Amino acid sequence: MSAGEPLTAKKLAATIVSAIVIMLIVMFACSLVGPRVISFKAVFSPAGPVEAINPDYEIFVHVRLPRIILACLVGAALACSGVVFQALLRNPLADPYILGISSGAGLGAIVAVISGLNWTLWGRSPIAVFAFVGALGTVWLVWFIGRTTGRSNVTGLLLAGVVVNAFFSAVIMFLTSVAKSQDVHSTIFWLMGNMTEEDFFVLWVGAGSVLAGIVGLFYISPQLNALSFGADDARSMGVNTARTQMIAFAIAAAITAVAVSLSGLVGFVGLVVPHGVRLVFGPDHRQLLPVSAVAGAIFLVAADTLARTVVAPAQLPVGVVTAIVGGPFFLILLVKYTRRVGWLGK
Amino acid sequence: MSIIEVSDLSFGYSEAEVLQGLSFKVEQGCFLAIAGPNGAGKSTLLNLLSGILRPKAGTIRIAGAAIESYSVEALAEKIAVVRQEFVPVFGFSVIETVLMARTPYFGRMGFESKTDREIVRLALEATDTAQFSSRRVASLSGGERQRVFIARALAQNTAILLLDEPTSFLDLKHQVDIYDVLKAAQLEKGKTIVLVTHDINLAAQYADEILLLGVGRSYHIGPVDDILKTSRIEKVFSVKGFTGRVRNQSFFLPLGKFAKDRGAAQMPMQPRKSNPDNFPC
């Protein structure tokens, strides 16, 4: 990596392959760590009689592997979504939840709990389904309100996000105060970040949709570079800004909604990972997006491993760990790289 | 040949008319400065010419075709725009920023070709920005930064450059540097330059023609010496002053209420032969 030099396809390919290798190593290492330390050899060694259960194999395949895959796809989705929202809103403080996705998902989840629904859709509970619908519906509402203030009005979009967020938060508080305490407790716990998922079908569908979203975002990454200079500038450089903004918003909102419906609200990943990657690799979205996806996956796998080990056999909500670990980590990066290239690579 | 033709153009925000019945032509390779008081519609006109805004009435033709007939990509092949002083939020380097001008020409995988790199290299050289090509744009001075954005506009390889007050926050030296770069682009590469400015004296030095937009929807366009008349400037800008010539260049000197009028009457309207710079101020 040489700061300031233009990116080449060869350099990008080398960076992505290196990042994926590191991710696989972290995934493998974290799958062996937990309240019960298991060894790779033990996982795949015969358990004795045919009907006997190999506990290491059971833990690895049915508990840790799905959890690690889930953390990977949620971390990748949130990090990429953060990159996109920061670019489109030209706001370093933007994160995947800035346009009201969190309150929309929360409202959806609370409504599902209060309604007492008891069915599953493709293996998902009503809470997850309603959270997904609430998240996407809120982004659409914010986008619709924001666009009425002007096609390229970023401030209008942000204000619409703040107002809708505040309104939905108030509705959540109201519903929380009238709902039964047990229902509310389970919903709040779910919203704090929940990395348990045993259904591989759900995981593969989630991973497929997140991967498709990341590929789609990569495809428009040169246009995102231009949009970082504002819609008018990008348009005068030949970028169809309306189309690019709509595609980017739709994909970022969709992958965030997928992440929220799978794991609740995991904070900090979408804010800290894009900045960390930007400080080290620069702001070019052709590199920033794929590297942030891998870095987000690594970050959340590591954070979730801490969440399930530090107070074992109990578990911490992963959002607590992402904030506690991510904050100082980000500060170290900030101090180290600000000395070299200035804040945000200036 | 006229590369820009504006006929009976009108535009307004809500109910307030900003431009009304504006008609003018810009010849290919001409340097046109657009001047006028605040609120006269200079930046609005530039946004109309760049396709950001759509006219309420009238037509704009670029290279013979109506501006509405161009796609965003096709218009970017004809017109490049440099806006007012701007600091990017994220830390793109100079070369990354200038390369963005080639975005519509990138290959399917989103990377520039050798031709794109050569065009960018020439643009950096033309604006004297190659020396800091790997530095972050945000770390540059205002003058250097504007030269980078002009380099980006040049890298679009368009026939027309539109600039909205590109020197508004710069000191005198950097203002002159920017105008020199633009004049070179006009003379050496045949670019058509349309520039919005508040500095009519600097514009008078470099531009071939001036479009003077007045409040009350009046406008005047013509060669610099025809437009820079005392009564006209006083009327358009609502300020007292006088025009003169130094080194064969027209200028306007405004005189405010407390200005020291030390011998305007003796002001030579033609430069003295012995010392053309000897201006009695």
XYZ file of C-alpha atoms in Angstrom:
627
model
C 0.000 0.000 0.000
C 1.388 3.373 -0.938
C -0.778 6.265 0.168
C -1.963 8.539 -2.593
C -0.962 6.355 -5.538
C -3.801 5.285 -7.838
C -5.181 1.804 -7.390
C -4.415 -0.921 -9.914
C -6.375 -4.137 -10.510
C -3.329 -6.199 -9.533
C -2.851 -4.313 -6.273
C -6.545 -4.635 -5.432
C -6.589 -8.370 -6.123
C -3.511 -8.892 -3.905
C -5.058 -6.873 -1.066
C -8.393 -8.708 -1.222
C -6.769 -12.161 -1.335
C -4.526 -11.275 1.642
C -7.521 -9.960 3.587
C -9.545 -13.112 2.865
C -6.651 -15.343 4.000
C -6.453 -13.385 7.268
C -10.242 -13.700 7.650
C -10.119 -17.485 7.192
C -7.321 -17.780 9.777
C -9.319 -15.682 12.278
C -12.471 -17.721 11.583
C -10.597 -20.964 12.119
C -8.882 -19.768 15.297
C -12.105 -18.367 16.769
C -13.998 -21.566 16.024
C -11.687 -23.425 18.397
C -12.011 -20.887 21.227
C -14.890 -20.791 23.677
C -16.027 -21.985 27.113
C -14.839 -25.408 25.940
C -11.579 -25.258 24.009
C -11.683 -27.754 21.157
C -8.970 -28.957 18.809
C -9.299 -29.364 15.077
C -7.913 -32.869 15.342
C -10.539 -33.839 17.911
C -13.340 -32.409 15.782
C -12.693 -34.787 12.914
C -11.443 -37.842 14.825
C -13.857 -40.781 15.181
C -15.826 -40.765 18.425
C -15.559 -44.499 18.967
C -18.753 -46.515 18.442
C -20.783 -45.390 15.402
C -23.723 -44.136 17.475
C -21.537 -42.234 19.910
C -21.539 -38.455 19.708
C -18.297 -36.529 19.215
C -18.893 -33.444 21.398
C -16.122 -31.446 19.721
C -17.649 -32.118 16.301
C -21.141 -31.179 17.550
C -19.889 -27.930 19.086
C -17.850 -27.054 16.001
C -20.489 -27.791 13.356
C -23.731 -26.966 15.127
C -22.743 -24.147 17.494
C -19.570 -22.332 16.494
C -19.492 -22.627 12.712
C -22.986 -21.177 12.127
C -22.244 -18.461 14.641
C -18.994 -17.556 12.929
C -20.585 -17.566 9.485
C -23.360 -15.329 10.837
C -20.856 -12.912 12.395
C -18.966 -12.814 9.091
C -21.933 -11.912 6.963
C -23.387 -9.428 9.471
C -19.991 -7.735 9.926
C -19.440 -7.541 6.155
C -22.936 -6.175 5.529
C -22.740 -3.499 8.233
C -19.234 -2.364 7.248
C -20.156 -2.039 3.546
C -23.382 -0.286 4.403
C -21.444 2.176 6.589
C -19.048 2.895 3.703
C -21.957 3.634 1.367
C -23.887 5.868 3.783
C -20.735 7.840 4.609
C -20.035 8.379 0.896
C -23.571 9.253 -0.159
C -24.240 11.548 2.791
C -20.670 12.885 2.692
C -20.720 12.584 6.451
C -17.993 10.787 8.423
C -20.470 10.216 11.286
C -22.912 8.273 9.120
C -23.467 4.620 9.943
C -25.898 1.982 8.632
C -28.533 3.075 11.148
C -28.402 6.819 10.433
C -31.520 6.871 8.277
C -33.731 5.221 10.862
C -33.113 1.532 10.134
C -32.513 0.824 13.842
C -35.762 2.378 15.049
C -37.689 0.839 12.140
C -36.316 -2.602 12.939
C -36.959 -2.058 16.657
C -40.534 -0.991 16.006
C -41.093 -3.983 13.753
C -39.717 -6.348 16.395
C -41.833 -4.848 19.199
C -44.978 -4.980 17.054
C -44.249 -8.648 16.308
C -43.883 -9.418 20.031
C -46.997 -7.509 21.066
C -49.045 -9.102 18.277
C -48.249 -12.484 19.781
C -47.629 -13.994 16.356
C -46.415 -17.534 16.343
C -45.247 -18.686 12.923
C -42.008 -18.884 10.969
C -41.124 -17.698 7.484
C -38.176 -19.574 5.932
C -37.051 -20.435 9.404
C -37.289 -16.873 10.695
C -39.377 -15.824 13.704
C -41.985 -13.025 13.388
C -39.566 -10.747 15.283
C -36.892 -11.153 12.599
C -39.365 -10.847 9.733
C -41.025 -7.737 11.168
C -37.613 -6.214 11.954
C -36.593 -6.742 8.317
C -39.798 -5.196 6.988
C -39.621 -2.330 9.530
C -36.012 -1.567 8.584
C -36.655 -1.478 4.837
C -39.955 0.389 5.228
C -38.294 3.071 7.341
C -35.503 3.642 4.843
C -38.053 3.948 2.052
C -40.061 6.459 4.136
C -36.946 8.521 4.941
C -35.808 8.409 1.293
C -39.279 9.511 0.147
C -39.425 12.416 2.635
C -35.813 13.411 1.945
C -36.342 13.502 -1.826
C -39.205 15.987 -1.446
C -36.626 18.505 -0.198
C -34.597 18.199 -3.408
C -33.079 15.456 -5.503
C -29.596 15.885 -4.137
C -30.398 17.359 -0.743
C -28.263 15.386 1.677
C -29.250 17.613 4.621
C -32.932 16.977 3.903
C -32.312 13.238 3.905
C -30.369 13.388 7.178
C -33.033 15.521 8.863
C -35.758 13.166 7.637
C -33.734 10.288 9.143
C -33.364 12.064 12.487
C -37.065 12.958 12.691
C -38.323 9.499 11.692
C -35.819 7.925 14.109
C -37.034 10.149 16.962
C -40.698 9.486 16.163
C -40.296 5.710 15.924
C -38.203 5.684 19.114
C -41.065 7.442 20.893
C -43.533 4.862 19.548
C -41.181 2.067 20.727
C -41.047 3.604 24.215
C -44.830 3.865 24.290
C -45.323 0.268 23.189
C -42.637 -0.897 25.619
C -44.425 0.785 28.507
C -47.753 -0.883 27.723
C -46.399 -4.336 26.796
C -45.866 -7.269 29.196
C -42.426 -7.065 30.793
C -41.292 -10.556 29.699
C -42.083 -9.822 26.040
C -40.252 -6.529 26.203
C -37.228 -8.103 27.859
C -36.835 -10.750 25.160
C -37.211 -8.154 22.409
C -34.712 -5.762 23.937
C -32.229 -8.600 24.396
C -32.694 -9.603 20.764
C -32.213 -6.026 19.626
C -28.910 -5.738 21.518
C -27.275 -8.142 19.115
C -27.797 -11.850 18.967
C -25.413 -14.154 17.124
C -27.162 -17.486 17.514
C -28.386 -19.106 14.340
C -28.439 -22.838 13.763
C -30.312 -23.005 10.491
C -27.766 -23.308 7.689
C -30.421 -22.613 5.069
C -31.064 -19.179 6.628
C -27.323 -18.562 6.806
C -26.708 -19.421 3.165
C -29.642 -17.283 2.009
C -28.314 -14.414 4.148
C -24.742 -14.908 2.941
C -25.878 -15.077 -0.690
C -27.889 -11.869 -0.471
C -25.133 -9.987 1.366
C -22.497 -11.193 -1.109
C -24.698 -10.185 -4.066
C -25.168 -6.759 -2.468
C -21.418 -6.292 -1.955
C -20.717 -7.278 -5.585
C -23.371 -4.790 -6.726
C -21.820 -2.039 -4.616
C -18.348 -2.861 -5.940
C -19.708 -2.498 -9.464
C -20.724 1.127 -8.750
C -17.686 1.930 -6.595
C -16.027 4.307 -9.156
C -19.278 6.290 -9.190
C -19.258 6.343 -5.363
C -15.795 7.927 -5.540
C -17.187 10.736 -7.688
C -20.261 11.092 -5.453
C -17.964 11.707 -2.466
C -17.396 15.119 -4.067
C -21.126 15.896 -4.131
C -23.908 15.112 -6.580
C -23.367 18.164 -8.798
C -19.655 17.467 -9.182
C -20.287 13.798 -9.898
C -22.935 14.670 -12.489
C -20.602 17.042 -14.281
C -18.070 14.182 -14.428
C -20.633 12.061 -16.282
C -22.045 10.053 -13.381
C -25.783 9.405 -13.468
C -26.165 10.517 -9.869
C -29.871 9.822 -9.412
C -29.496 6.222 -10.597
C -26.274 5.607 -8.649
C -27.662 7.077 -5.424
C -30.840 5.032 -5.675
C -28.987 1.771 -6.359
C -26.474 2.425 -3.578
C -29.144 3.368 -1.024
C -31.321 0.385 -1.954
C -28.476 -2.147 -1.688
C -27.041 -0.651 1.518
C -30.494 -0.570 3.138
C -31.280 -4.130 1.995
C -28.062 -5.704 3.315
C -28.435 -3.786 6.592
C -32.010 -5.036 6.916
C -30.799 -8.594 6.267
C -28.137 -8.155 8.972
C -30.658 -6.699 11.444
C -33.164 -9.489 10.824
C -30.454 -12.093 11.470
C -28.708 -10.606 14.474
C -30.567 -7.590 15.855
C -28.793 -4.263 16.135
C -25.021 -4.529 16.326
C -23.617 -1.069 16.742
C -20.221 0.447 15.950
C -19.179 -1.960 13.160
C -20.609 0.208 10.389
C -18.935 3.308 11.792
C -15.540 2.141 12.993
C -14.583 -0.392 10.313
C -14.960 1.927 7.272
C -12.923 4.623 9.025
C -10.251 2.154 10.098
C -9.926 0.771 6.558
C -10.009 4.266 5.056
C -7.202 5.411 7.355
C -5.002 2.480 6.360
C -5.905 1.921 2.689
C -7.244 5.302 1.572
C -10.703 6.419 0.462
C -10.926 4.771 -2.995
C -14.207 2.845 -2.867
C -12.977 0.210 -5.317
C -10.687 -0.955 -2.490
C -12.538 0.458 0.511
C -15.705 -1.597 -0.083
C -14.255 -5.109 -0.448
C -11.603 -4.573 2.236
C -14.211 -3.132 4.630
C -16.401 -6.187 3.993
C -13.583 -8.532 5.009
C -12.439 -6.293 7.886
C -16.034 -6.045 9.169
C -16.299 -9.822 9.094
C -13.010 -10.249 10.975
C -13.959 -7.584 13.510
C -17.356 -9.075 14.313
C -16.073 -12.674 14.470
C -13.407 -11.557 16.956
C -15.881 -9.436 18.939
C -18.402 -12.284 19.114
C -15.690 -14.685 20.264
C -14.938 -12.305 23.128
C -18.669 -11.895 23.835
C -19.118 -15.646 24.329
C -15.904 -16.270 26.266
C -15.112 -13.417 28.681
C -18.005 -14.101 31.054
C -18.558 -17.770 30.100
C -20.764 -19.643 30.567
C -22.832 -16.458 30.346
C -22.645 -14.315 27.201
C -22.407 -10.600 26.583
C -24.434 -8.902 23.868
C -22.003 -8.593 20.983
C -22.877 -4.879 20.587
C -21.298 -4.226 24.013
C -18.044 -5.827 22.890
C -17.959 -4.039 19.506
C -18.223 -0.704 21.295
C -15.763 -1.514 24.118
C -13.147 -3.081 21.816
C -13.855 -0.994 18.733
C -13.540 2.375 20.455
C -9.924 2.062 21.673
C -8.921 0.165 18.511
C -10.244 3.015 16.411
C -8.445 5.587 18.595
C -5.126 3.751 18.123
C -5.638 3.789 14.353
C -6.642 7.413 14.495
C -3.535 8.507 16.397
C -1.168 6.337 14.357
C -2.431 7.297 10.921
C -3.348 10.891 11.624
C 0.362 11.444 12.248
C 1.113 9.984 8.847
C -1.650 11.209 6.561
C -3.904 13.440 8.660
C -7.517 12.939 9.723
C -9.507 10.989 7.146
C -6.356 10.758 5.132
C -6.037 14.489 4.635
C -18.923 28.616 -34.946
C -21.030 29.066 -31.817
C -20.462 26.278 -29.343
C -22.983 27.667 -26.846
C -26.222 29.296 -28.003
C -28.675 30.656 -25.455
C -32.027 31.921 -26.741
C -34.666 33.766 -24.744
C -33.663 31.927 -21.564
C -35.749 32.409 -18.418
C -35.378 30.792 -15.018
C -36.734 31.427 -11.549
C -36.808 29.854 -8.115
C -40.440 29.530 -6.937
C -42.012 32.796 -8.028
C -38.900 34.944 -8.162
C -37.537 35.343 -11.692
C -33.749 35.262 -11.751
C -33.091 35.275 -15.477
C -35.477 36.591 -18.086
C -35.206 36.643 -21.870
C -31.438 36.085 -21.911
C -29.906 35.460 -25.356
C -26.236 35.195 -26.287
C -23.756 33.072 -28.186
C -20.270 31.911 -27.273
C -17.894 31.166 -30.124
C -15.656 28.117 -29.987
C -12.336 28.951 -28.313
C -13.679 32.143 -26.719
C -13.027 33.216 -23.107
C -16.265 34.636 -21.692
C -16.446 36.149 -18.211
C -19.843 36.443 -16.556
C -19.984 39.288 -14.023
C -22.677 41.079 -12.114
C -23.905 41.908 -8.625
C -25.027 39.306 -6.085
C -28.393 37.821 -6.983
C -28.102 38.653 -10.678
C -28.176 34.952 -11.564
C -24.548 34.268 -12.526
C -24.243 30.905 -10.771
C -27.794 30.035 -11.821
C -26.801 30.620 -15.430
C -23.758 28.381 -14.980
C -25.942 25.648 -13.479
C -28.277 25.966 -16.474
C -25.355 25.740 -18.891
C -24.027 22.649 -17.092
C -27.410 20.909 -17.175
C -27.889 20.876 -13.385
C -30.954 23.150 -13.744
C -33.566 23.057 -16.490
C -34.736 26.353 -18.112
C -38.231 27.583 -17.369
C -38.413 28.960 -20.897
C -36.039 29.357 -23.821
C -33.362 27.063 -25.145
C -29.703 26.229 -24.579
C -27.834 24.572 -27.426
C -24.428 22.994 -26.885
C -22.412 22.257 -30.041
C -25.565 22.618 -32.110
C -27.834 20.281 -30.102
C -30.393 21.133 -27.388
C -28.923 20.528 -23.944
C -31.918 18.321 -23.031
C -30.974 15.918 -25.811
C -27.692 15.011 -24.079
C -27.468 12.169 -21.589
C -25.469 12.881 -18.414
C -22.525 10.954 -19.869
C -22.717 12.693 -23.279
C -22.900 16.157 -21.705
C -19.811 15.356 -19.616
C -17.968 14.751 -22.897
C -18.758 18.334 -23.942
C -18.671 20.324 -20.692
C -16.488 20.171 -17.586
C -17.314 22.228 -14.506
C -15.133 23.720 -11.765
C -17.071 24.958 -8.762
C -16.213 27.355 -5.967
C -13.444 26.509 -3.508
C -14.282 23.145 -1.995
C -12.570 20.865 0.508
C -13.406 17.183 -0.011
C -14.698 15.272 3.031
C -12.531 12.208 2.437
C -8.805 12.192 1.786
C -8.487 11.476 -1.923
C -5.056 12.213 -3.364
C -4.520 14.657 -6.222
C -4.036 11.939 -8.830
C -7.031 9.950 -7.570
C -9.149 13.103 -7.826
C -8.023 13.959 -11.348
C -8.480 10.336 -12.471
C -12.137 10.563 -11.441
C -12.699 12.736 -14.509
C -12.229 9.558 -16.549
C -14.932 7.608 -14.616
C -17.321 7.297 -17.628
C -14.459 5.785 -19.664
C -13.379 3.178 -17.076
C -13.438 -0.467 -18.152
C -15.969 -2.999 -16.926
C -13.915 -3.765 -13.813
C -13.807 -0.068 -12.922
C -10.187 0.701 -13.825
C -8.693 3.338 -16.079
C -6.830 2.562 -19.316
C -3.333 3.693 -20.338
C -4.953 6.408 -22.452
C -6.806 7.702 -19.382
C -3.534 7.843 -17.454
C -1.837 9.740 -20.255
C -4.673 12.275 -20.398
C -4.436 12.729 -16.636
C -0.654 13.153 -16.823
C -1.049 15.933 -19.395
C -3.729 17.649 -17.290
C -1.473 17.548 -14.223
C 1.390 19.022 -16.241
C -0.787 21.749 -17.740
C -1.863 22.898 -14.295
C 1.552 22.426 -12.677
C 0.106 19.976 -10.161
C 2.138 16.889 -11.107
C 4.688 17.789 -8.409
C 2.199 17.012 -5.611
C 0.131 14.328 -7.364
C 0.339 11.884 -4.446
C -0.594 14.455 -1.796
C -4.090 14.621 -0.316
C -6.249 17.310 -1.914
C -7.387 18.520 1.501
C -3.784 19.165 2.554
C -3.175 21.641 -0.283
C -3.538 25.408 -0.192
C -6.652 26.958 -1.740
C -4.809 27.915 -4.925
C -3.234 24.484 -5.363
C -6.593 22.852 -4.721
C -8.322 24.907 -7.401
C -5.572 24.000 -9.866
C -6.273 20.334 -9.081
C -9.969 20.803 -9.849
C -9.045 22.583 -13.085
C -6.754 19.636 -13.890
C -9.706 17.327 -13.273
C -11.835 19.421 -15.637
C -9.075 19.353 -18.279
C -8.815 15.563 -17.905
C -12.441 15.294 -19.008
C -11.123 16.357 -22.439
C -14.129 18.591 -23.119
C -14.376 21.529 -25.494
C -16.016 23.737 -22.850
C -14.880 24.615 -19.327
C -17.417 26.255 -16.999
C -16.021 27.806 -13.819
C -18.002 29.276 -10.924
C -15.920 31.882 -9.087
C -12.812 29.697 -9.068
C -10.672 32.386 -7.439
C -13.109 33.783 -4.873
C -11.070 32.782 -1.788
C -7.588 33.171 -3.234
C -4.930 35.817 -2.804
C -3.799 37.907 -5.755
C -0.911 35.648 -6.788
C -3.048 32.515 -6.786
C -5.843 34.319 -8.634
C -3.387 35.237 -11.394
C -2.016 31.661 -11.420
C -5.501 30.264 -12.006
C -6.245 32.752 -14.788
C -2.903 31.932 -16.428
C -3.762 28.226 -16.436
C -7.162 28.950 -17.964
C -5.760 31.293 -20.600
C -3.193 28.660 -21.565
C -5.982 26.093 -21.906
C -7.813 28.511 -24.198
C -4.832 29.479 -26.331
C -2.969 26.154 -26.455
C -5.821 23.653 -26.424
C -8.600 25.734 -27.962
C -10.901 25.342 -24.945
C -13.961 27.554 -24.639
C -13.879 29.114 -21.180
C -16.989 30.460 -19.456
C -16.156 31.843 -16.037
C -18.318 33.481 -13.368
C -16.443 36.101 -11.380
C -16.810 39.108 -9.127
C -13.435 40.473 -10.188
C -14.185 42.370 -13.375
C -10.679 43.814 -13.584
C -8.979 40.417 -13.638
C -11.656 39.134 -15.997
C -11.057 42.142 -18.257
C -7.386 41.226 -18.453
C -7.962 37.644 -19.572
C -11.436 37.391 -21.129
C -12.324 38.144 -24.743
C -15.890 39.035 -23.887
C -17.865 39.926 -20.797
C -21.498 39.090 -20.068
C -22.681 41.645 -17.544
C -25.810 40.482 -15.747
C -27.700 43.280 -14.009
C -30.370 43.236 -11.374
C -33.715 43.955 -13.014
C -32.978 41.294 -15.615
C -30.926 43.592 -17.848
C -27.786 42.236 -19.447
C -24.975 43.367 -21.724
C -22.547 41.215 -23.667
C -19.645 42.168 -25.872
C -15.894 42.678 -26.071
C -14.309 43.759 -22.791
C -13.613 47.357 -23.861
C -17.195 47.826 -25.043
C -18.677 46.540 -21.793
C -16.370 48.293 -19.327
C -17.935 51.769 -19.479
C -18.162 53.863 -16.344
C -21.881 54.608 -16.560
C -22.739 50.979 -17.312
C -20.670 49.536 -14.484
C -21.943 52.163 -12.055
C -25.519 51.354 -13.003
C -25.196 47.578 -12.925
C -23.270 47.406 -9.633
C -24.868 50.519 -8.031
C -21.445 51.871 -7.138
C -19.586 55.027 -8.081
C -16.229 54.770 -9.806
C -14.482 55.249 -13.090
C -12.954 53.246 -15.868
C -9.538 53.731 -17.319
C -6.802 51.963 -19.196
C -3.360 50.860 -18.070
C -1.033 48.931 -20.388
C -3.821 48.791 -22.921
C -6.084 47.029 -20.434
C -9.426 48.419 -19.350
C -10.189 48.544 -15.652
C -12.807 49.891 -13.296
C -11.901 51.520 -10.001
C -14.813 51.676 -7.551
C -15.023 54.679 -5.233
C -16.920 54.083 -2.008
C -18.234 56.751 0.338
C -14.936 56.972 2.238
C -12.576 56.264 -0.652
C -9.611 58.594 -0.968
C -10.268 60.337 -4.252
C -6.798 61.750 -4.774
C -6.878 63.214 -8.189
C -9.233 61.135 -10.215
C -9.551 64.122 -12.467
C -5.847 63.859 -13.323
C -6.062 60.130 -13.923
C -4.516 59.444 -17.304
C -6.976 57.604 -19.503
C -4.011 56.367 -21.557
C -0.755 55.097 -20.094
C 2.130 57.526 -20.056
C 4.825 56.726 -22.520
C 7.658 57.147 -20.023
C 6.243 54.856 -17.358
C 3.026 53.031 -18.165
C 2.724 51.723 -14.608
C 2.855 55.157 -13.050
C -0.682 55.332 -11.792
C -1.378 58.304 -9.460
C -3.005 56.702 -6.444
